[in-house]
């Protein structure tokens, strides 16, 4: 039976752990060649091992998403090697610090903006021409329900995730009439290190594992997925 991503090129940010690693492995299992982007070489190598074990292949890209010029070079490198990109999973993000807005350190707020917002804009800017070269380019960005709430102490993270949603939905509107679709995933509480940092007293065993999200992620990145500008919510 043909795999749904056979012959496809997929890029995953934050691929060294959590939801990103689970998505990268699932994409590889379904036939995609996965471009895995993350800061840590060791984590990327572990993801590569898991992809190979699942029967897939990967290219590892150690990259700090705050290096915006490197994102531009990444797009050029993908064009030189593959001429296209079929799927972009913009998963990487940072929590920052849960604190009153008046106590939020400017350096922390800038890092939240750089990783959660600007890096995704730079990815769109760099990779959009490649997605348009695909017969069915798909982009999916990871947000959070806090982007649509007004919770005390979550201001830094929530503000940047709200900006990310506006960025992604505006991009989706601009894709109207093309072969590219862009959507946003709200995964809800998931058993990840970021969740543990935000909720240290929570029992992780009560939360879904990242792997439980992968059917939804694969569906949203598949060529047959025709929705555009949608907020996709995970429910266990």
Short mmCIF file of C-alpha atoms in Angstrom, two decimals:
data_model
loop_
_atom_site.label_atom_id
_atom_site.label_comp_id
_atom_site.label_asym_id
_atom_site.label_seq_id
_atom_site.Cartn_x
_atom_site.Cartn_y
_atom_site.Cartn_z
CA UNK A 1 0.00 0.00 0.00
CA UNK A 2 1.35 3.41 -0.96
CA UNK A 3 2.24 5.69 1.92
CA UNK A 4 0.47 9.04 1.95
CA UNK A 5 3.72 11.05 2.04
CA UNK A 6 5.74 8.97 -0.42
CA UNK A 7 7.97 11.27 -2.45
CA UNK A 8 7.13 14.24 -0.21
CA UNK A 9 9.53 16.58 1.56
CA UNK A 10 8.45 17.74 5.03
CA UNK A 11 10.10 20.20 7.41
CA UNK A 12 9.53 20.08 11.17
CA UNK A 13 10.81 22.69 13.61
CA UNK A 14 11.39 21.73 17.22
CA UNK A 15 11.99 18.18 15.99
CA UNK A 16 14.29 17.08 18.81
CA UNK A 17 11.56 16.31 21.36
CA UNK A 18 7.87 16.36 22.23
CA UNK A 19 5.27 17.00 19.57
CA UNK A 20 7.90 17.87 16.97
CA UNK A 21 9.75 14.58 17.36
CA UNK A 22 6.52 12.58 17.31
CA UNK A 23 5.40 14.36 14.13
CA UNK A 24 8.78 13.88 12.43
CA UNK A 25 8.77 10.15 13.15
CA UNK A 26 5.19 9.79 11.95
CA UNK A 27 5.94 11.68 8.73
CA UNK A 28 8.97 9.49 8.10
CA UNK A 29 6.95 6.35 8.74
CA UNK A 30 4.45 7.52 6.12
CA UNK A 31 7.10 7.99 3.46
CA UNK A 32 8.19 11.62 3.78
CA UNK A 33 11.81 12.66 3.76
CA UNK A 34 11.86 14.77 6.92
CA UNK A 35 13.99 17.88 7.36
CA UNK A 36 14.38 18.00 11.13
CA UNK A 37 15.20 21.40 12.60
CA UNK A 38 16.19 21.96 16.24
CA UNK A 39 18.95 23.51 18.32
CA UNK A 40 20.34 20.35 19.92
CA UNK A 41 22.39 17.92 17.83
CA UNK A 42 21.92 15.08 20.31
CA UNK A 43 18.15 15.43 20.25
CA UNK A 44 18.14 15.55 16.46
CA UNK A 45 20.22 12.38 16.28
CA UNK A 46 17.77 10.60 18.57
CA UNK A 47 14.91 11.73 16.30
CA UNK A 48 16.86 10.47 13.28
CA UNK A 49 17.34 7.09 14.93
CA UNK A 50 13.60 6.85 15.59
CA UNK A 51 12.77 7.85 12.00
CA UNK A 52 15.15 5.25 10.60
CA UNK A 53 13.68 2.61 12.91
CA UNK A 54 10.25 3.52 11.51
CA UNK A 55 11.56 2.98 7.98
CA UNK A 56 11.97 6.64 7.06
CA UNK A 57 14.76 9.05 6.13
CA UNK A 58 15.73 12.46 7.42
CA UNK A 59 18.06 15.41 7.00
CA UNK A 60 19.18 16.98 10.27
CA UNK A 61 19.51 20.76 10.53
CA UNK A 62 20.94 22.07 13.82
CA UNK A 63 19.63 25.63 13.83
CA UNK A 64 18.68 28.25 16.36
CA UNK A 65 15.50 29.85 15.03
CA UNK A 66 16.71 33.22 16.32
CA UNK A 67 19.32 33.06 13.54
CA UNK A 68 16.99 34.55 10.95
CA UNK A 69 19.61 34.67 8.19
CA UNK A 70 20.08 30.92 8.64
CA UNK A 71 16.36 30.42 7.96
CA UNK A 72 16.83 32.22 4.65
CA UNK A 73 19.81 29.99 3.84
CA UNK A 74 17.72 26.93 4.74
CA UNK A 75 15.13 27.83 2.12
CA UNK A 76 17.86 28.25 -0.49
CA UNK A 77 19.40 24.89 0.43
CA UNK A 78 16.06 23.10 0.15
CA UNK A 79 15.52 24.64 -3.28
CA UNK A 80 18.95 23.55 -4.47
CA UNK A 81 18.42 19.95 -3.34
CA UNK A 82 14.69 19.29 -3.80
CA UNK A 83 13.22 22.31 -5.64
CA UNK A 84 10.09 22.14 -3.44
CA UNK A 85 8.64 21.62 0.02
CA UNK A 86 5.41 19.70 0.53
CA UNK A 87 4.78 20.16 4.25
CA UNK A 88 5.86 22.65 6.91
CA UNK A 89 5.13 21.90 10.57
CA UNK A 90 5.96 25.05 12.55
CA UNK A 91 6.07 23.46 15.97
CA UNK A 92 8.99 25.07 17.79
CA UNK A 93 8.12 27.51 20.54
CA UNK A 94 9.20 28.84 23.89
CA UNK A 95 7.20 29.37 27.08
CA UNK A 96 9.25 32.16 28.57
CA UNK A 97 8.33 32.84 32.18
CA UNK A 98 4.91 32.86 33.82
CA UNK A 99 4.92 36.18 35.64
CA UNK A 100 3.01 39.46 35.79
CA UNK A 101 3.53 41.57 32.68
CA UNK A 102 5.13 44.26 34.78
CA UNK A 103 7.76 41.76 35.97
CA UNK A 104 8.53 40.24 32.56
CA UNK A 105 12.17 40.78 31.67
CA UNK A 106 12.61 42.58 28.32
CA UNK A 107 15.12 39.95 27.17
CA UNK A 108 12.60 37.17 27.86
CA UNK A 109 9.85 39.04 26.03
CA UNK A 110 12.15 39.61 23.05
CA UNK A 111 13.01 35.90 22.92
CA UNK A 112 9.30 35.04 22.98
CA UNK A 113 8.74 37.36 20.03
CA UNK A 114 11.80 36.05 18.17
CA UNK A 115 10.94 32.34 18.45
CA UNK A 116 7.15 32.26 18.58
CA UNK A 117 6.45 34.98 16.03
CA UNK A 118 9.36 36.31 13.98
CA UNK A 119 10.93 32.91 13.31
CA UNK A 120 7.63 31.64 11.90
CA UNK A 121 7.31 34.74 9.72
CA UNK A 122 10.84 34.16 8.46
CA UNK A 123 9.97 30.51 7.77
CA UNK A 124 6.91 31.60 5.76
CA UNK A 125 8.99 34.18 3.90
CA UNK A 126 11.74 31.69 3.11
CA UNK A 127 9.66 28.59 2.39
CA UNK A 128 6.53 29.95 0.70
CA UNK A 129 8.07 29.75 -2.82
CA UNK A 130 8.97 26.11 -2.12
CA UNK A 131 5.48 25.25 -0.85
CA UNK A 132 4.06 26.76 -4.03
CA UNK A 133 6.27 24.43 -6.07
CA UNK A 134 4.49 21.46 -4.48
CA UNK A 135 1.34 20.12 -6.06
CA UNK A 136 -0.28 20.36 -2.60
CA UNK A 137 1.82 22.41 -0.17
CA UNK A 138 0.62 22.33 3.43
CA UNK A 139 1.66 24.42 6.46
CA UNK A 140 0.59 23.86 10.07
CA UNK A 141 1.59 26.07 13.01
CA UNK A 142 1.29 25.15 16.69
CA UNK A 143 -0.52 27.63 18.91
CA UNK A 144 -2.25 27.42 22.29
CA UNK A 145 -5.66 28.07 23.77
CA UNK A 146 -4.12 30.80 25.96
CA UNK A 147 -3.90 32.93 22.81
CA UNK A 148 -7.67 33.32 23.07
CA UNK A 149 -7.92 33.71 26.85
CA UNK A 150 -6.91 36.45 29.26
CA UNK A 151 -5.05 34.57 31.98
CA UNK A 152 -2.92 36.33 34.58
CA UNK A 153 0.82 35.64 34.36
CA UNK A 154 0.59 34.12 30.85
CA UNK A 155 0.86 37.48 29.07
CA UNK A 156 4.19 36.97 27.30
CA UNK A 157 3.43 33.52 25.89
CA UNK A 158 -0.22 34.31 25.16
CA UNK A 159 0.60 37.54 23.35
CA UNK A 160 3.07 35.84 21.04
CA UNK A 161 0.78 32.88 20.32
CA UNK A 162 -2.06 35.29 19.49
CA UNK A 163 0.32 37.06 17.11
CA UNK A 164 1.31 33.72 15.59
CA UNK A 165 -2.34 32.88 14.94
CA UNK A 166 -2.89 36.22 13.21
CA UNK A 167 0.26 35.65 11.16
CA UNK A 168 -0.81 32.16 10.10
CA UNK A 169 -4.41 33.10 9.32
CA UNK A 170 -3.32 36.13 7.31
CA UNK A 171 -0.94 33.90 5.37
CA UNK A 172 -3.80 31.46 4.78
CA UNK A 173 -5.99 34.26 3.41
CA UNK A 174 -3.21 35.26 1.04
CA UNK A 175 -2.99 31.66 -0.19
CA UNK A 176 -6.54 31.72 -1.53
CA UNK A 177 -6.62 30.33 -5.03
CA UNK A 178 -3.25 28.58 -4.74
CA UNK A 179 -2.34 24.94 -4.14
CA UNK A 180 -1.06 25.77 -0.64
CA UNK A 181 -3.10 25.57 2.58
CA UNK A 182 -2.12 26.92 6.01
CA UNK A 183 -3.77 26.08 9.32
CA UNK A 184 -3.20 26.34 13.07
CA UNK A 185 -3.13 23.49 15.59
CA UNK A 186 -4.22 23.95 19.20
CA UNK A 187 -2.92 20.75 20.82
CA UNK A 188 -4.30 21.45 24.28
CA UNK A 189 -2.49 20.01 27.32
CA UNK A 190 0.06 17.41 26.18
CA UNK A 191 2.77 15.48 28.02
CA UNK A 192 5.75 17.66 27.07
CA UNK A 193 8.62 19.37 28.87
CA UNK A 194 7.05 22.77 28.17
CA UNK A 195 3.82 21.68 29.84
CA UNK A 196 5.78 20.35 32.83
CA UNK A 197 7.55 23.68 33.15
CA UNK A 198 4.25 25.57 33.07
CA UNK A 199 2.41 23.16 35.40
CA UNK A 200 5.04 21.55 37.65
CA UNK A 201 2.47 20.07 40.03
CA UNK A 202 0.49 18.30 37.31
CA UNK A 203 0.61 14.52 36.91
CA UNK A 204 1.90 13.97 33.35
CA UNK A 205 0.28 10.55 33.26
CA UNK A 206 -3.10 12.31 33.05
CA UNK A 207 -2.14 13.98 29.76
CA UNK A 208 -2.08 12.57 26.22
CA UNK A 209 1.34 11.65 24.82
CA UNK A 210 2.64 13.64 21.81
CA UNK A 211 2.24 10.54 19.63
CA UNK A 212 -1.53 10.71 20.13
CA UNK A 213 -1.60 13.96 18.14
CA UNK A 214 0.16 12.58 15.10
CA UNK A 215 -2.92 11.29 13.19
CA UNK A 216 -4.38 14.82 13.29
CA UNK A 217 -1.05 16.37 12.29
CA UNK A 218 -0.60 13.97 9.38
CA UNK A 219 -4.12 14.65 8.21
CA UNK A 220 -3.64 18.43 8.23
CA UNK A 221 -0.35 18.13 6.32
CA UNK A 222 -1.60 15.58 3.78
CA UNK A 223 -2.27 16.48 0.13
CA UNK A 224 -5.94 15.57 0.55
CA UNK A 225 -6.53 18.14 3.31
CA UNK A 226 -8.43 21.02 1.73
CA UNK A 227 -9.25 23.26 4.70
CA UNK A 228 -7.45 26.59 4.84
CA UNK A 229 -7.24 29.15 7.64
CA UNK A 230 -8.74 26.76 10.19
CA UNK A 231 -8.06 26.40 13.91
CA UNK A 232 -7.70 22.67 14.50
CA UNK A 233 -8.23 21.55 18.09
CA UNK A 234 -7.01 18.24 19.44
CA UNK A 235 -9.35 16.21 21.54
CA UNK A 236 -8.26 12.96 23.14
#
